[in-house]
Each structure stands twice: as structure tokens, then as C-alpha cells.
């Protein structure tokens, strides 16, 4: 299966880091963004940028750092934005709507799909967003966590938010599943017949009701969802059992047929 394409509307969502102190956090945030299909990074008065440390921690997302927009104020970063979410973990005496990432992201995705510009605004590592910066946003978002120890690294917070966004894109992981073919009912029945023959050969039915036993075996294997490859493995095993019963294989002999 071909890899799915990252939806274009994610280009309408930007990550804004306000006054970041540590270049490593900028690089880690870029990496978090790229893993979730986001590419637009805005930096408001970064203390150190560009930076080798940022490039190192960005890993394969250095291209996001190279394309990052550096601005002198949050207002500049939000100039064309219709929805700006201030990420905060502190109680704010504001009437701005407050919600969790899971509650907020459906609206953000819908707005971005419609062509609107959406921003997720993260504050300084030490002090977070100032009240003036929060007031420039029209949504408040808090990542829920342990009330007694709520200490998310900046890049971790970016990862949580971008994951929630990406989970609403409809992109799944089916392309990573191994190719496999389900066994047809006739193939399962052929295996069951082979199993019955083998069990009879080794004397398994001497003190058991063979008809009742095989009825239960057929029910078991019919509901198990066997794959064709698994049928081949099981029938190969039964052949080896029959060979051993005929004395063709010594008990102390090493594995055969590539085993």
C-alpha cells in the first residue's frame, strides 16, 4: 500500500514560540512538528537563533528551521491569523474560552480546512506567556496532567498539540501493515482434513470421539482468521509429524527443511 499524503490544509496551521530561551527546544519543537506534518514555525524574539544546537536536536527537521519566520512581536506573528490558541498551564482571570487539546483540535482542523490561518502559541520555557501575549489570543488551551507535578518541556507540549491535530486528519497506519491474504474456507477445510489424518495416524483418537473432536477443531480454526501463510506453516508441521510417525525422522536429528 502506498504511503498516504500529508493533507495540504496543515500548512494553514503555524506553531509560534514566544521568546524561547534555549535553542535546543527550538530544534526539538521543529522535530515534533515535522513528525505530525506541520511545517510553519514562527519565532518571536528567540534568544539564540540560528543555532547548531537547534539543528542537532531538530534531527531531520532542519529544513523547518531554515524556513522559520523570525519576528519581533507576537502581534506580527498573528497578523493574518483568525484563531490563535494560547497554551497555558496557569489559572488566568480571563473570559477567553478554555479547553483541552482534544476538545480544541476539531475546530482548529475545520478552520484550517476552510483556508483560515490558525496559530498555536507557546510561551517562554521559564515564565510561559505573559498576560499581554495571552490577551492577543482568542482561545486558551491547557494540556491536562498531574495537578501535583505539571511540568511539560516546551517541545513535549508542542508534540502533544501537534499529535492531537494530526489525529483528526484521517491519515491512518494501514500502509505499515504487512501484506497478508486470508485463507479461504476451502483451504482451512483442507488443513483440518490434514490435521484429522495426522491425529489418526499418531493414535490420538484411540480414546477420544474423533467426530466430536474434529467438529470443535473446525470451529476453532474457522473463527481464528487464519492466513494462507499460516496454513502453509501448519501443514508443513503436520507433514513433519507424519514423517516422524513413519520413522523417517530420528528424534535426535537436527531440524530439517530449513528449521
Tab-separated table of C-alpha atoms in Angstrom:
chain	number	residue	atom	x	y	z
A	1	UNK	CA	0.000	0.000	0.000
A	2	UNK	CA	1.276	3.494	-0.885
A	3	UNK	CA	2.052	5.975	1.841
A	4	UNK	CA	-0.777	8.458	2.458
A	5	UNK	CA	-0.134	12.122	1.726
A	6	UNK	CA	0.005	14.730	4.464
A	7	UNK	CA	-3.057	16.984	3.963
A	8	UNK	CA	-2.286	20.406	2.487
A	9	UNK	CA	-4.501	22.212	4.994
A	10	UNK	CA	-1.881	21.587	7.701
A	11	UNK	CA	0.092	24.392	6.031
A	12	UNK	CA	-2.551	26.726	7.428
A	13	UNK	CA	-1.509	25.868	10.981
A	14	UNK	CA	1.553	27.525	12.457
A	15	UNK	CA	3.492	26.947	15.661
A	16	UNK	CA	4.561	30.161	17.383
A	17	UNK	CA	7.285	30.073	20.035
A	18	UNK	CA	7.327	33.300	22.016
A	19	UNK	CA	10.724	34.354	23.403
A	20	UNK	CA	12.285	30.860	23.571
A	21	UNK	CA	15.454	30.804	25.688
A	22	UNK	CA	17.021	27.517	24.680
A	23	UNK	CA	17.909	26.778	21.050
A	24	UNK	CA	17.657	23.054	21.763
A	25	UNK	CA	13.962	23.484	22.484
A	26	UNK	CA	13.504	25.226	19.146
A	27	UNK	CA	15.113	22.287	17.362
A	28	UNK	CA	13.120	19.725	19.336
A	29	UNK	CA	9.895	21.617	18.633
A	30	UNK	CA	10.686	21.581	14.905
A	31	UNK	CA	11.199	17.842	15.053
A	32	UNK	CA	7.901	17.400	16.896
A	33	UNK	CA	6.143	19.479	14.250
A	34	UNK	CA	7.557	17.625	11.272
A	35	UNK	CA	6.595	14.214	12.670
A	36	UNK	CA	2.989	15.436	12.649
A	37	UNK	CA	3.016	17.047	9.223
A	38	UNK	CA	3.327	20.696	10.284
A	39	UNK	CA	5.928	22.908	8.650
A	40	UNK	CA	5.348	26.557	9.573
A	41	UNK	CA	7.397	27.724	12.548
A	42	UNK	CA	7.337	31.295	13.854
A	43	UNK	CA	9.870	32.511	16.430
A	44	UNK	CA	9.191	35.660	18.432
A	45	UNK	CA	12.429	37.197	19.685
A	46	UNK	CA	14.389	33.954	20.132
A	47	UNK	CA	17.357	34.392	22.451
A	48	UNK	CA	19.680	32.356	20.211
A	49	UNK	CA	18.849	31.592	16.597
A	50	UNK	CA	20.112	30.212	14.280
A	51	UNK	CA	21.993	27.663	16.343
A	52	UNK	CA	23.984	24.471	15.856
A	53	UNK	CA	22.288	23.045	18.941
A	54	UNK	CA	18.882	23.680	17.404
A	55	UNK	CA	19.980	21.990	14.182
A	56	UNK	CA	21.290	18.969	16.082
A	57	UNK	CA	18.094	18.427	18.082
A	58	UNK	CA	15.913	19.043	15.037
A	59	UNK	CA	17.446	15.889	13.550
A	60	UNK	CA	15.780	15.537	10.124
A	61	UNK	CA	13.715	18.705	10.536
A	62	UNK	CA	16.454	21.263	9.905
A	63	UNK	CA	14.501	22.390	6.839
A	64	UNK	CA	11.794	23.750	9.163
A	65	UNK	CA	14.417	25.805	10.997
A	66	UNK	CA	15.793	27.128	7.728
A	67	UNK	CA	12.307	28.216	6.674
A	68	UNK	CA	11.300	29.556	10.100
A	69	UNK	CA	9.923	33.099	10.299
A	70	UNK	CA	11.603	35.244	12.955
A	71	UNK	CA	9.564	38.241	14.140
A	72	UNK	CA	9.962	40.938	16.775
A	73	UNK	CA	6.479	40.674	18.317
A	74	UNK	CA	3.634	38.227	18.793
A	75	UNK	CA	1.291	40.646	17.031
A	76	UNK	CA	3.442	40.304	13.922
A	77	UNK	CA	3.293	36.505	14.106
A	78	UNK	CA	-0.512	36.591	14.391
A	79	UNK	CA	-1.241	39.333	11.870
A	80	UNK	CA	-3.201	37.162	9.412
A	81	UNK	CA	-4.476	34.583	11.924
A	82	UNK	CA	-8.166	34.069	12.740
A	83	UNK	CA	-7.771	31.524	15.561
A	84	UNK	CA	-4.854	31.833	17.986
A	85	UNK	CA	-4.582	29.367	20.868
A	86	UNK	CA	-2.511	30.375	23.867
A	87	UNK	CA	-1.022	27.293	25.550
A	88	UNK	CA	-1.052	27.878	29.277
A	89	UNK	CA	-0.901	25.836	32.459
A	90	UNK	CA	-1.728	28.694	34.826
A	91	UNK	CA	-5.069	29.948	36.009
A	92	UNK	CA	-5.972	33.086	34.073
A	93	UNK	CA	-8.510	35.687	35.125
A	94	UNK	CA	-9.839	35.935	31.586
A	95	UNK	CA	-13.159	35.127	29.952
A	96	UNK	CA	-11.426	33.687	26.886
A	97	UNK	CA	-12.729	30.125	26.270
A	98	UNK	CA	-10.540	27.464	27.944
A	99	UNK	CA	-10.354	23.862	26.729
A	100	UNK	CA	-8.085	20.845	26.386
A	101	UNK	CA	-6.216	19.901	23.184
A	102	UNK	CA	-8.696	17.110	22.446
A	103	UNK	CA	-11.636	19.480	22.774
A	104	UNK	CA	-9.998	22.228	20.739
A	105	UNK	CA	-8.412	20.444	17.785
A	106	UNK	CA	-11.617	19.570	15.859
A	107	UNK	CA	-12.393	23.279	15.480
A	108	UNK	CA	-8.805	24.107	14.570
A	109	UNK	CA	-8.734	21.428	11.875
A	110	UNK	CA	-12.089	22.566	10.494
A	111	UNK	CA	-10.907	26.182	10.322
A	112	UNK	CA	-7.650	25.196	8.645
A	113	UNK	CA	-9.532	23.027	6.118
A	114	UNK	CA	-11.635	26.061	5.296
A	115	UNK	CA	-8.483	28.027	4.481
A	116	UNK	CA	-8.213	30.068	7.667
A	117	UNK	CA	-4.883	30.677	9.371
A	118	UNK	CA	-4.539	29.002	12.773
A	119	UNK	CA	-1.798	29.505	15.356
A	120	UNK	CA	-0.698	27.589	18.428
A	121	UNK	CA	1.225	29.945	20.690
A	122	UNK	CA	3.726	28.629	23.238
A	123	UNK	CA	5.450	30.800	25.807
A	124	UNK	CA	8.918	31.110	27.250
A	125	UNK	CA	10.276	27.955	28.950
A	126	UNK	CA	10.600	29.633	32.342
A	127	UNK	CA	7.749	32.123	32.525
A	128	UNK	CA	5.303	30.952	29.869
A	129	UNK	CA	3.170	33.529	28.098
A	130	UNK	CA	2.731	36.973	29.576
A	131	UNK	CA	-0.783	38.249	30.245
A	132	UNK	CA	-0.331	40.675	27.326
A	133	UNK	CA	0.532	37.798	24.998
A	134	UNK	CA	-2.392	35.718	26.194
A	135	UNK	CA	-4.748	38.631	25.576
A	136	UNK	CA	-3.702	38.651	21.909
A	137	UNK	CA	-5.115	35.122	21.512
A	138	UNK	CA	-8.789	34.180	21.267
A	139	UNK	CA	-8.530	30.657	22.711
A	140	UNK	CA	-6.893	29.242	25.842
A	141	UNK	CA	-5.681	25.649	25.778
A	142	UNK	CA	-4.373	23.668	28.730
A	143	UNK	CA	-2.831	20.218	28.418
A	144	UNK	CA	-4.272	18.265	31.364
A	145	UNK	CA	-1.860	16.480	33.656
A	146	UNK	CA	-0.962	15.670	37.222
A	147	UNK	CA	-2.021	18.708	39.306
A	148	UNK	CA	0.791	17.969	41.766
A	149	UNK	CA	3.509	17.821	39.115
A	150	UNK	CA	2.710	19.640	35.921
A	151	UNK	CA	6.000	20.219	34.155
A	152	UNK	CA	5.939	19.718	30.405
A	153	UNK	CA	9.005	20.641	28.399
A	154	UNK	CA	8.264	23.125	25.594
A	155	UNK	CA	8.893	20.560	22.850
A	156	UNK	CA	6.758	17.997	24.694
A	157	UNK	CA	3.859	20.431	24.744
A	158	UNK	CA	4.308	21.054	21.015
A	159	UNK	CA	4.310	17.302	20.414
A	160	UNK	CA	1.077	16.775	22.355
A	161	UNK	CA	-0.740	19.531	20.457
A	162	UNK	CA	0.540	18.533	17.026
A	163	UNK	CA	-0.342	14.888	17.645
A	164	UNK	CA	-3.898	15.851	18.568
A	165	UNK	CA	-4.135	17.878	15.371
A	166	UNK	CA	-2.764	15.085	13.206
A	167	UNK	CA	-5.147	12.552	14.750
A	168	UNK	CA	-8.005	14.463	13.099
A	169	UNK	CA	-6.547	14.399	9.586
A	170	UNK	CA	-7.811	10.922	8.727
A	171	UNK	CA	-4.302	9.665	7.925
A	172	UNK	CA	-4.051	6.098	9.267
A	173	UNK	CA	-1.307	3.476	9.574
A	174	UNK	CA	-2.703	0.865	7.195
A	175	UNK	CA	0.267	1.380	4.862
A	176	UNK	CA	2.529	-0.068	7.592
A	177	UNK	CA	0.601	-3.312	7.926
A	178	UNK	CA	2.226	-6.408	6.464
A	179	UNK	CA	0.642	-7.692	3.258
A	180	UNK	CA	-1.304	-10.857	4.018
A	181	UNK	CA	-4.025	-12.944	2.417
A	182	UNK	CA	-6.787	-14.528	4.458
A	183	UNK	CA	-7.131	-18.248	3.955
A	184	UNK	CA	-10.227	-19.337	2.053
A	185	UNK	CA	-12.695	-21.666	3.760
A	186	UNK	CA	-11.633	-24.440	1.398
A	187	UNK	CA	-8.007	-24.016	2.477
A	188	UNK	CA	-8.996	-24.151	6.142
A	189	UNK	CA	-11.035	-27.291	5.461
A	190	UNK	CA	-8.056	-28.837	3.646
A	191	UNK	CA	-5.886	-28.131	6.672
A	192	UNK	CA	-8.493	-29.618	9.021
A	193	UNK	CA	-8.617	-32.750	6.895
A	194	UNK	CA	-4.837	-32.968	7.029
A	195	UNK	CA	-4.984	-32.449	10.811
A	196	UNK	CA	-7.563	-35.216	11.219
A	197	UNK	CA	-5.446	-37.588	9.148
A	198	UNK	CA	-2.350	-36.813	11.207
A	199	UNK	CA	-4.127	-37.145	14.553
A	200	UNK	CA	-5.488	-40.512	13.457
A	201	UNK	CA	-2.039	-41.633	12.315
A	202	UNK	CA	-0.413	-40.926	15.686
A	203	UNK	CA	-3.242	-42.619	17.578
A	204	UNK	CA	-4.767	-39.501	19.094
A	205	UNK	CA	-8.318	-40.759	18.572
A	206	UNK	CA	-7.889	-44.108	20.309
A	207	UNK	CA	-9.707	-42.956	23.424
A	208	UNK	CA	-11.486	-39.923	22.015
A	209	UNK	CA	-14.534	-39.296	19.868
A	210	UNK	CA	-12.932	-38.268	16.566
A	211	UNK	CA	-16.094	-36.773	15.077
A	212	UNK	CA	-16.769	-34.563	18.085
A	213	UNK	CA	-13.108	-33.579	18.366
A	214	UNK	CA	-12.823	-32.549	14.711
A	215	UNK	CA	-16.058	-30.586	14.890
A	216	UNK	CA	-14.526	-28.497	17.649
A	217	UNK	CA	-11.241	-28.194	15.742
A	218	UNK	CA	-13.016	-26.924	12.638
A	219	UNK	CA	-14.915	-24.374	14.717
A	220	UNK	CA	-11.651	-23.238	16.323
A	221	UNK	CA	-9.751	-22.746	13.077
A	222	UNK	CA	-12.675	-21.262	11.156
A	223	UNK	CA	-13.059	-18.472	13.712
A	224	UNK	CA	-9.317	-17.828	14.114
A	225	UNK	CA	-8.903	-15.872	10.886
A	226	UNK	CA	-6.004	-17.925	9.539
A	227	UNK	CA	-3.800	-16.503	6.817
A	228	UNK	CA	-2.628	-18.538	3.835
A	229	UNK	CA	0.944	-18.305	5.054
A	230	UNK	CA	-0.122	-19.704	8.425
A	231	UNK	CA	-1.961	-22.596	6.726
A	232	UNK	CA	1.265	-23.441	4.882
A	233	UNK	CA	3.240	-23.396	8.148
A	234	UNK	CA	0.751	-25.622	9.941
A	235	UNK	CA	0.548	-28.109	7.095
A	236	UNK	CA	4.336	-28.219	6.906
A	237	UNK	CA	4.354	-29.070	10.593
A	238	UNK	CA	1.785	-31.848	10.077
A	239	UNK	CA	3.874	-33.352	7.278
A	240	UNK	CA	6.862	-33.469	9.602
A	241	UNK	CA	4.742	-35.126	12.301
A	242	UNK	CA	3.669	-37.790	9.811
A	243	UNK	CA	7.252	-38.361	8.714
A	244	UNK	CA	8.295	-38.782	12.319
A	245	UNK	CA	5.433	-41.239	12.900
A	246	UNK	CA	6.624	-43.278	9.886
A	247	UNK	CA	10.141	-43.395	11.307
A	248	UNK	CA	11.572	-41.211	8.572
A	249	UNK	CA	12.906	-38.661	11.073
A	250	UNK	CA	15.137	-39.552	14.038
A	251	UNK	CA	14.054	-37.924	17.297
A	252	UNK	CA	17.605	-36.683	17.946
A	253	UNK	CA	18.163	-35.431	14.381
A	254	UNK	CA	18.744	-31.717	13.798
A	255	UNK	CA	15.954	-29.632	12.252
A	256	UNK	CA	15.241	-30.273	8.584
A	257	UNK	CA	13.632	-28.339	5.764
A	258	UNK	CA	15.440	-25.194	6.861
A	259	UNK	CA	14.306	-25.451	10.510
